[in-house]
Amino acid sequence: MSTMHSMMFRRVALTAAIAFAITGCGGAREKPTASQPAAAASPWPDVSWPLTADPALEKRIDELLATMTVEEKVGQLVQGDIASITPEDVRKYRLGSVLAGGNSDPGGKYDATPAQWLAQADAFYEASMDVSQGGKAIPILYGIDAVHGQSNIVGATLFPHNIGLGAMRNPELMRRIGEVTAIETRTTGMEWAFGPTVAVPQDDRWGRTYEGYSESPEVVASYAGVMVEGLQGKVGSQEFLDGTRVIASAKHFLGDGGTTGGKDQGDTAVDEATLVRIHAAGYPTAIAAGAQTVMASFNSVNGVRMHGNKPFLTDALKGRMQFGGFVVGDWNGHGQIPGCKNDDCPATINAGLDMAMAPDSWKGFYETTLAAAKAGTISKERLDDAVRRILRVKFRLGLFEAGKPSQRTVGGKFELLGAPEHRAIARQAVRESLVLLKNNGGVLPLQPKQRILVAGDGANDVGKQSGGWTLNWQGTGTKRSDFPNADSIYEGIAAQAKAAGGNAELSIEGKYTAKPDVAIVVFGENPYAEFQGDLPNLLYKPGNDVDLELIKRLKAEGIPVVAVFLSGRPLWMNREINAADAFVAAWLPGSEGAGIADVLLRKADGSVQHDFKGKLSFSWPRTATQYANNVGQKDYDPLFAFGFGLTYADKGTLAALPEVSGIEGEQSAGGVYFAKGKPSLGLAMQLSNAGQAGMPATTVPVALADGSLSLAAVDHKAQEDGRRLTWTGSKPASWLLVSGKPLDVTRESNGDVQLQLTVRRDSAVTAPVWLGVGCGDGCSGRVDLQKTLAAIPQGEWKVVGVPLKCFVAAGADVSKLVQVPVLESGAALQLSVSRIALGALNEAEATVACPAK
Ligand code: BGC
Ligand code: BGC
């Protein structure tokens, strides 16, 4: 560790004059401020920016800048999202950049064709170069979350998510992954990838744990630089920022992986030395590799939102660490600075942000920033510095000479999307990322020439094995045909078994006709992204033992079981580990599910094809409450330590693990309010009407004294896991879940997340049925379900969703919900409900339209 540290933080001596010339032409470099401690005491590493000043390039910037109006300058600072901006807007406002957010696609279609993406990129480029109605021709930068390959595009090679790549510990392969990602991104016209994520996740409840390579700063440092070089090309080489490369964004600066409780966009409360040692570890190598952009983080550090944190964005990043690219914001991240709004925030530019990601707020942001620049609230020096930094990147990338995206080196070469040589690299990464935790009796590797049962809901699901940030933001709701260049895990196993004269049979539920010799059960977390993946604890699948029961049943039938676990983090699942003979942590492998067969199956001649290489890059928890037990800590006591991973040379026997999770009582996943017939921890069930407010409903059957509403138990998937509500219609009455402490779903409401009921209509619906939330005295919002419920077939369970933003529109304050939900009817009605939870748009079978305001 110490050698790596000294290499990483090595000071390359630069004279003050050279440093000035490199990072701050035109007087842009900020002088260290009083808030910056003296060099010797500073925990921040010195880094040398590798690009020497290019006088010819600086001259071009000077010349262009001298002709630019303040409007044009401000335009360069603004990035709009393709769902909210048109090429015509870009032409008119002369904006510097557009992005495609996770759910933003040409024509609003998540499965838009590569040709549609490229045509759209051309249109934005042409708009930026169109001077027919005035303005300067400054090519636009188009950014996208190519975070595990060009992962928004149908047919692209999908690499394992970063957590798996961390387990592989192969920096050279990382570089190749960066190169392939860049090429595939360029085919569809974008020249900017919002990666690598160099977070160092410390609490595995965080929904973005899988976007990080490791809990260890050393592993992150060893990857950040090579990944930047892969994406951008090596500084000084022919390929550097050529037409096959993209600019990178090291993100999210800073402390994204250190928030209290693993809460996404929360606060990282650590001293500066720890912040730098752990959370900044990826930046020195990324900057030394010439990362052209750094993305500011949503989180705050010791209470200060990073988008407004001048000491870190300006003094530390651009000053001390000599970062010579530009700082881009995150999705309306500036709007979270106290005193700012999404469409008004000069403070973020003054703190050191050079370009704001103002997806839907770009127009207002442009106008207020322009006003601030004119009023001098943003100084001319700061404005010019930001514009120079952006232009410098555009010139270095050769954009002014590149022509439109479709005419560039690999623009439109769609045969490169998922090209066999690209997929081979991804498949190698899959092989090397698998971590073997248990191999009792040496059950692995398997002979391919036998009868193999492949079971579990992850066995034949490319969407599930690819995780979030896949074709859409959450990575949910995809289908097999969305992945033309991919193999599911089952498909990989089946092909190899067949070639060897064996036979693999697929049955998600583990059914078979002839008894198999062995079963491979593939299961795990369903896709999620960002805060939607935050967990209250590390318990695998609370309240749902179907995977465990499947493994146990197969074992009871005398079939050896190999468990393959898909997940974005290590989770407490000792019962599943105990039940299986072998246990493989496969993370989120992406399109190359066949990489799993490469390691699990022997060659036809019986020899080993590929041994396990993966080593844990995150410590595996001993209990479901061991959230933040990371390598190097004093009280470090994981179940499987950082670096653990068996090979076929190891004995692999694991004694039975304790099956006490450490979770007291009933706890459920975040965002679940009612399941298994019970309200979640912290919620109480009540019946209510004008005559009898808040009557507890802790037993069944139960009814209001006047009988207007009664509650009985019903079965949906399990015995008494639902409740049947019968309203007589004698007077309006409601069923509600009341929370002891106010629940804040603000983050969830800033998008298309829904409150969903799994419901069965047991009668006709003839009058309004109100689904509402309560937020204290006189504060509520409700939506009528009548039409939606009337349209679902009677007697069938359906998931009905109401977007959270509908409740906001109806008057609710979603930062302090105390009743979630309230279900009310004034007419006779019978409904059964088995689950109430937050969910994604595409998980609903019927969605209620928000009433017009
Ligand atoms: C995420 C970033 C991402 C951006 C654009 C944000 O919500 O935090 O990682 O690059 O959206 O999709
Ligand atoms: C966008 C993502 C973004 C997220 C932020 C989503 O609607 O598609 O790109 O990261 O919002 O919350």
Tab-separated table of C-alpha atoms in Angstrom, residues 429-611:
chain	number	residue	atom	x	y	z
A	429	ALA	CA	-13.929	-9.615	-17.707
A	430	VAL	CA	-16.895	-11.744	-16.628
A	431	ARG	CA	-14.666	-14.781	-16.123
A	432	GLU	CA	-12.169	-12.814	-14.096
A	433	SER	CA	-14.772	-11.080	-11.950
A	434	LEU	CA	-16.470	-14.191	-10.549
A	435	VAL	CA	-15.666	-14.836	-6.901
A	436	LEU	CA	-15.981	-18.367	-5.531
A	437	LEU	CA	-16.986	-18.336	-1.862
A	438	LYS	CA	-17.772	-21.987	-1.285
A	439	ASN	CA	-17.095	-25.248	-3.105
A	440	ASN	CA	-17.989	-28.098	-0.787
A	441	GLY	CA	-16.978	-31.505	-1.990
A	442	GLY	CA	-15.295	-29.891	-4.989
A	443	VAL	CA	-18.651	-29.856	-6.795
A	444	LEU	CA	-17.192	-27.304	-9.210
A	445	PRO	CA	-15.981	-27.436	-11.952
A	446	LEU	CA	-18.817	-29.365	-13.572
A	447	GLN	CA	-18.572	-31.926	-16.305
A	448	PRO	CA	-20.401	-30.487	-19.311
A	449	LYS	CA	-21.432	-33.936	-20.442
A	450	GLN	CA	-24.191	-34.512	-17.967
A	451	ARG	CA	-27.748	-33.460	-17.276
A	452	ILE	CA	-27.665	-29.913	-15.908
A	453	LEU	CA	-30.745	-28.137	-14.601
A	454	VAL	CA	-30.481	-24.354	-14.836
A	455	ALA	CA	-32.975	-22.651	-12.508
A	456	GLY	CA	-33.707	-19.372	-10.735
A	457	ASP	CA	-35.103	-16.117	-12.060
A	458	GLY	CA	-31.654	-14.855	-13.064
A	459	ALA	CA	-30.871	-17.874	-15.236
A	460	ASN	CA	-32.215	-16.571	-18.504
A	461	ASP	CA	-32.635	-12.850	-18.020
A	462	VAL	CA	-30.074	-10.558	-19.666
A	463	GLY	CA	-31.750	-7.498	-18.127
A	464	LYS	CA	-31.367	-8.894	-14.632
A	465	GLN	CA	-27.745	-9.909	-15.174
A	466	SER	CA	-26.972	-6.401	-16.506
A	467	GLY	CA	-28.351	-4.306	-13.625
A	468	GLY	CA	-29.179	-0.594	-13.626
A	469	TRP	CA	-28.033	1.894	-16.275
A	470	THR	CA	-28.951	-0.590	-18.985
A	471	LEU	CA	-31.085	0.774	-21.845
A	472	ASN	CA	-32.885	2.863	-19.261
A	473	TRP	CA	-32.095	4.441	-15.935
A	474	GLN	CA	-33.218	1.638	-13.611
A	475	GLY	CA	-32.451	-1.137	-16.086
A	476	THR	CA	-35.924	-2.609	-15.604
A	477	GLY	CA	-38.646	-3.612	-18.037
A	478	THR	CA	-36.371	-4.862	-20.792
A	479	LYS	CA	-36.964	-7.966	-22.889
A	480	ARG	CA	-34.683	-10.566	-24.473
A	481	SER	CA	-34.911	-9.023	-27.923
A	482	ASP	CA	-33.464	-5.771	-26.555
A	483	PHE	CA	-30.143	-7.594	-26.289
A	484	PRO	CA	-29.288	-8.933	-29.746
A	485	ASN	CA	-25.598	-9.214	-28.882
A	486	ALA	CA	-25.696	-11.056	-25.596
A	487	ASP	CA	-25.921	-14.447	-23.960
A	488	SER	CA	-27.941	-15.180	-20.887
A	489	ILE	CA	-26.219	-17.320	-18.290
A	490	TYR	CA	-28.371	-20.282	-19.240
A	491	GLU	CA	-27.654	-19.832	-22.939
A	492	GLY	CA	-23.924	-19.947	-22.264
A	493	ILE	CA	-24.216	-23.098	-20.189
A	494	ALA	CA	-26.551	-24.775	-22.691
A	495	ALA	CA	-24.263	-24.155	-25.652
A	496	GLN	CA	-21.224	-25.611	-23.933
A	497	ALA	CA	-23.093	-28.583	-22.484
A	498	LYS	CA	-24.547	-29.382	-25.876
A	499	ALA	CA	-21.179	-29.107	-27.626
A	500	ALA	CA	-19.755	-31.602	-25.137
A	501	GLY	CA	-22.603	-34.051	-25.567
A	502	GLY	CA	-24.402	-33.060	-22.367
A	503	ASN	CA	-27.711	-31.328	-21.852
A	504	ALA	CA	-28.764	-28.217	-19.968
A	505	GLU	CA	-32.432	-27.748	-19.250
A	506	LEU	CA	-33.939	-24.416	-18.257
A	507	SER	CA	-36.642	-24.185	-15.628
A	508	ILE	CA	-36.919	-20.992	-13.621
A	509	GLU	CA	-38.911	-22.823	-10.904
A	510	GLY	CA	-36.537	-25.783	-10.911
A	511	LYS	CA	-38.947	-28.340	-12.377
A	512	TYR	CA	-37.683	-31.292	-14.374
A	513	THR	CA	-38.867	-34.475	-15.986
A	514	ALA	CA	-35.720	-36.582	-15.755
A	515	LYS	CA	-33.705	-36.051	-12.588
A	516	PRO	CA	-30.707	-33.815	-13.283
A	517	ASP	CA	-27.151	-34.660	-12.180
A	518	VAL	CA	-26.631	-31.144	-10.911
A	519	ALA	CA	-28.507	-27.844	-10.696
A	520	ILE	CA	-27.199	-24.325	-11.214
A	521	VAL	CA	-29.508	-21.829	-9.498
A	522	VAL	CA	-29.061	-18.235	-10.681
A	523	PHE	CA	-30.776	-15.586	-8.569
A	524	GLY	CA	-30.252	-12.239	-6.930
A	525	GLU	CA	-31.119	-8.575	-6.868
A	526	ASN	CA	-33.338	-7.048	-9.511
A	527	PRO	CA	-31.929	-3.996	-11.338
A	528	TYR	CA	-31.896	-0.603	-9.671
A	529	ALA	CA	-30.039	2.698	-9.918
A	530	GLU	CA	-29.132	5.536	-7.579
A	531	PHE	CA	-31.369	6.145	-4.550
A	532	GLN	CA	-33.893	3.571	-5.684
A	533	GLY	CA	-31.339	0.951	-4.674
A	534	ASP	CA	-30.707	2.265	-1.145
A	535	LEU	CA	-31.441	-0.385	1.490
A	536	PRO	CA	-32.281	-0.209	5.194
A	537	ASN	CA	-29.984	-3.173	5.928
A	538	LEU	CA	-28.011	-5.865	4.106
A	539	LEU	CA	-30.571	-8.643	4.366
A	540	TYR	CA	-31.015	-10.439	1.057
A	541	LYS	CA	-34.649	-10.424	-0.084
A	542	PRO	CA	-36.506	-9.620	3.102
A	543	GLY	CA	-39.812	-11.385	3.274
A	544	ASN	CA	-39.232	-13.536	0.243
A	545	ASP	CA	-37.507	-16.896	0.507
A	546	VAL	CA	-38.258	-18.260	-2.949
A	547	ASP	CA	-34.597	-18.667	-3.884
A	548	LEU	CA	-33.774	-20.315	-0.596
A	549	GLU	CA	-36.734	-22.659	-0.923
A	550	LEU	CA	-35.748	-23.540	-4.481
A	551	ILE	CA	-32.197	-24.445	-3.452
A	552	LYS	CA	-33.441	-26.413	-0.450
A	553	ARG	CA	-35.984	-28.344	-2.450
A	554	LEU	CA	-33.466	-29.359	-5.099
A	555	LYS	CA	-31.041	-30.426	-2.387
A	556	ALA	CA	-33.779	-32.428	-0.682
A	557	GLU	CA	-34.357	-34.194	-3.983
A	558	GLY	CA	-30.718	-35.285	-3.907
A	559	ILE	CA	-29.416	-32.851	-6.504
A	560	PRO	CA	-26.152	-30.997	-5.868
A	561	VAL	CA	-26.701	-27.240	-6.199
A	562	VAL	CA	-24.357	-24.533	-7.441
A	563	ALA	CA	-25.652	-21.073	-6.487
A	564	VAL	CA	-24.792	-18.166	-8.784
A	565	PHE	CA	-25.660	-14.882	-7.106
A	566	LEU	CA	-26.294	-11.707	-9.120
A	567	SER	CA	-25.987	-8.525	-7.113
A	568	GLY	CA	-24.785	-4.993	-6.895
A	569	ARG	CA	-23.226	-5.547	-3.464
A	570	PRO	CA	-22.443	-8.237	-0.963
A	571	LEU	CA	-25.508	-9.088	1.123
A	572	TRP	CA	-26.185	-11.191	4.189
A	573	MET	CA	-27.528	-14.469	2.899
A	574	ASN	CA	-25.993	-17.170	5.046
A	575	ARG	CA	-29.059	-19.339	4.651
A	576	GLU	CA	-28.662	-19.475	0.880
A	577	ILE	CA	-24.903	-19.990	1.190
A	578	ASN	CA	-25.490	-22.846	3.639
A	579	ALA	CA	-28.157	-24.456	1.487
A	580	ALA	CA	-26.011	-24.655	-1.661
A	581	ASP	CA	-22.966	-26.853	-2.255
A	582	ALA	CA	-21.100	-24.132	-4.113
A	583	PHE	CA	-21.606	-20.392	-4.086
A	584	VAL	CA	-20.414	-17.941	-6.725
A	585	ALA	CA	-20.714	-14.153	-6.427
A	586	ALA	CA	-21.192	-13.106	-10.045
A	587	TRP	CA	-22.073	-9.402	-9.495
A	588	LEU	CA	-23.742	-7.840	-12.545
A	589	PRO	CA	-21.938	-9.445	-15.467
A	590	GLY	CA	-23.673	-7.675	-18.381
A	591	SER	CA	-24.135	-9.051	-21.865
A	592	GLU	CA	-21.648	-11.911	-21.603
A	593	GLY	CA	-23.480	-14.414	-19.462
A	594	ALA	CA	-21.503	-17.120	-21.255
A	595	GLY	CA	-18.431	-16.118	-19.254
A	596	ILE	CA	-19.993	-17.984	-16.352
A	597	ALA	CA	-20.061	-21.304	-18.190
A	598	ASP	CA	-16.397	-20.698	-19.128
A	599	VAL	CA	-15.469	-21.034	-15.470
A	600	LEU	CA	-18.142	-23.353	-14.076
A	601	LEU	CA	-17.880	-26.020	-16.760
A	602	ARG	CA	-14.907	-28.178	-17.606
A	603	LYS	CA	-13.804	-28.760	-21.171
A	604	ALA	CA	-15.270	-31.750	-22.935
A	605	ASP	CA	-12.041	-33.641	-22.176
A	606	GLY	CA	-12.548	-33.028	-18.454
A	607	SER	CA	-9.824	-30.457	-17.950
A	608	VAL	CA	-10.465	-27.046	-16.381
A	609	GLN	CA	-11.296	-24.325	-18.929
A	610	HIS	CA	-10.726	-21.275	-16.744
A	611	ASP	CA	-10.059	-21.147	-13.033
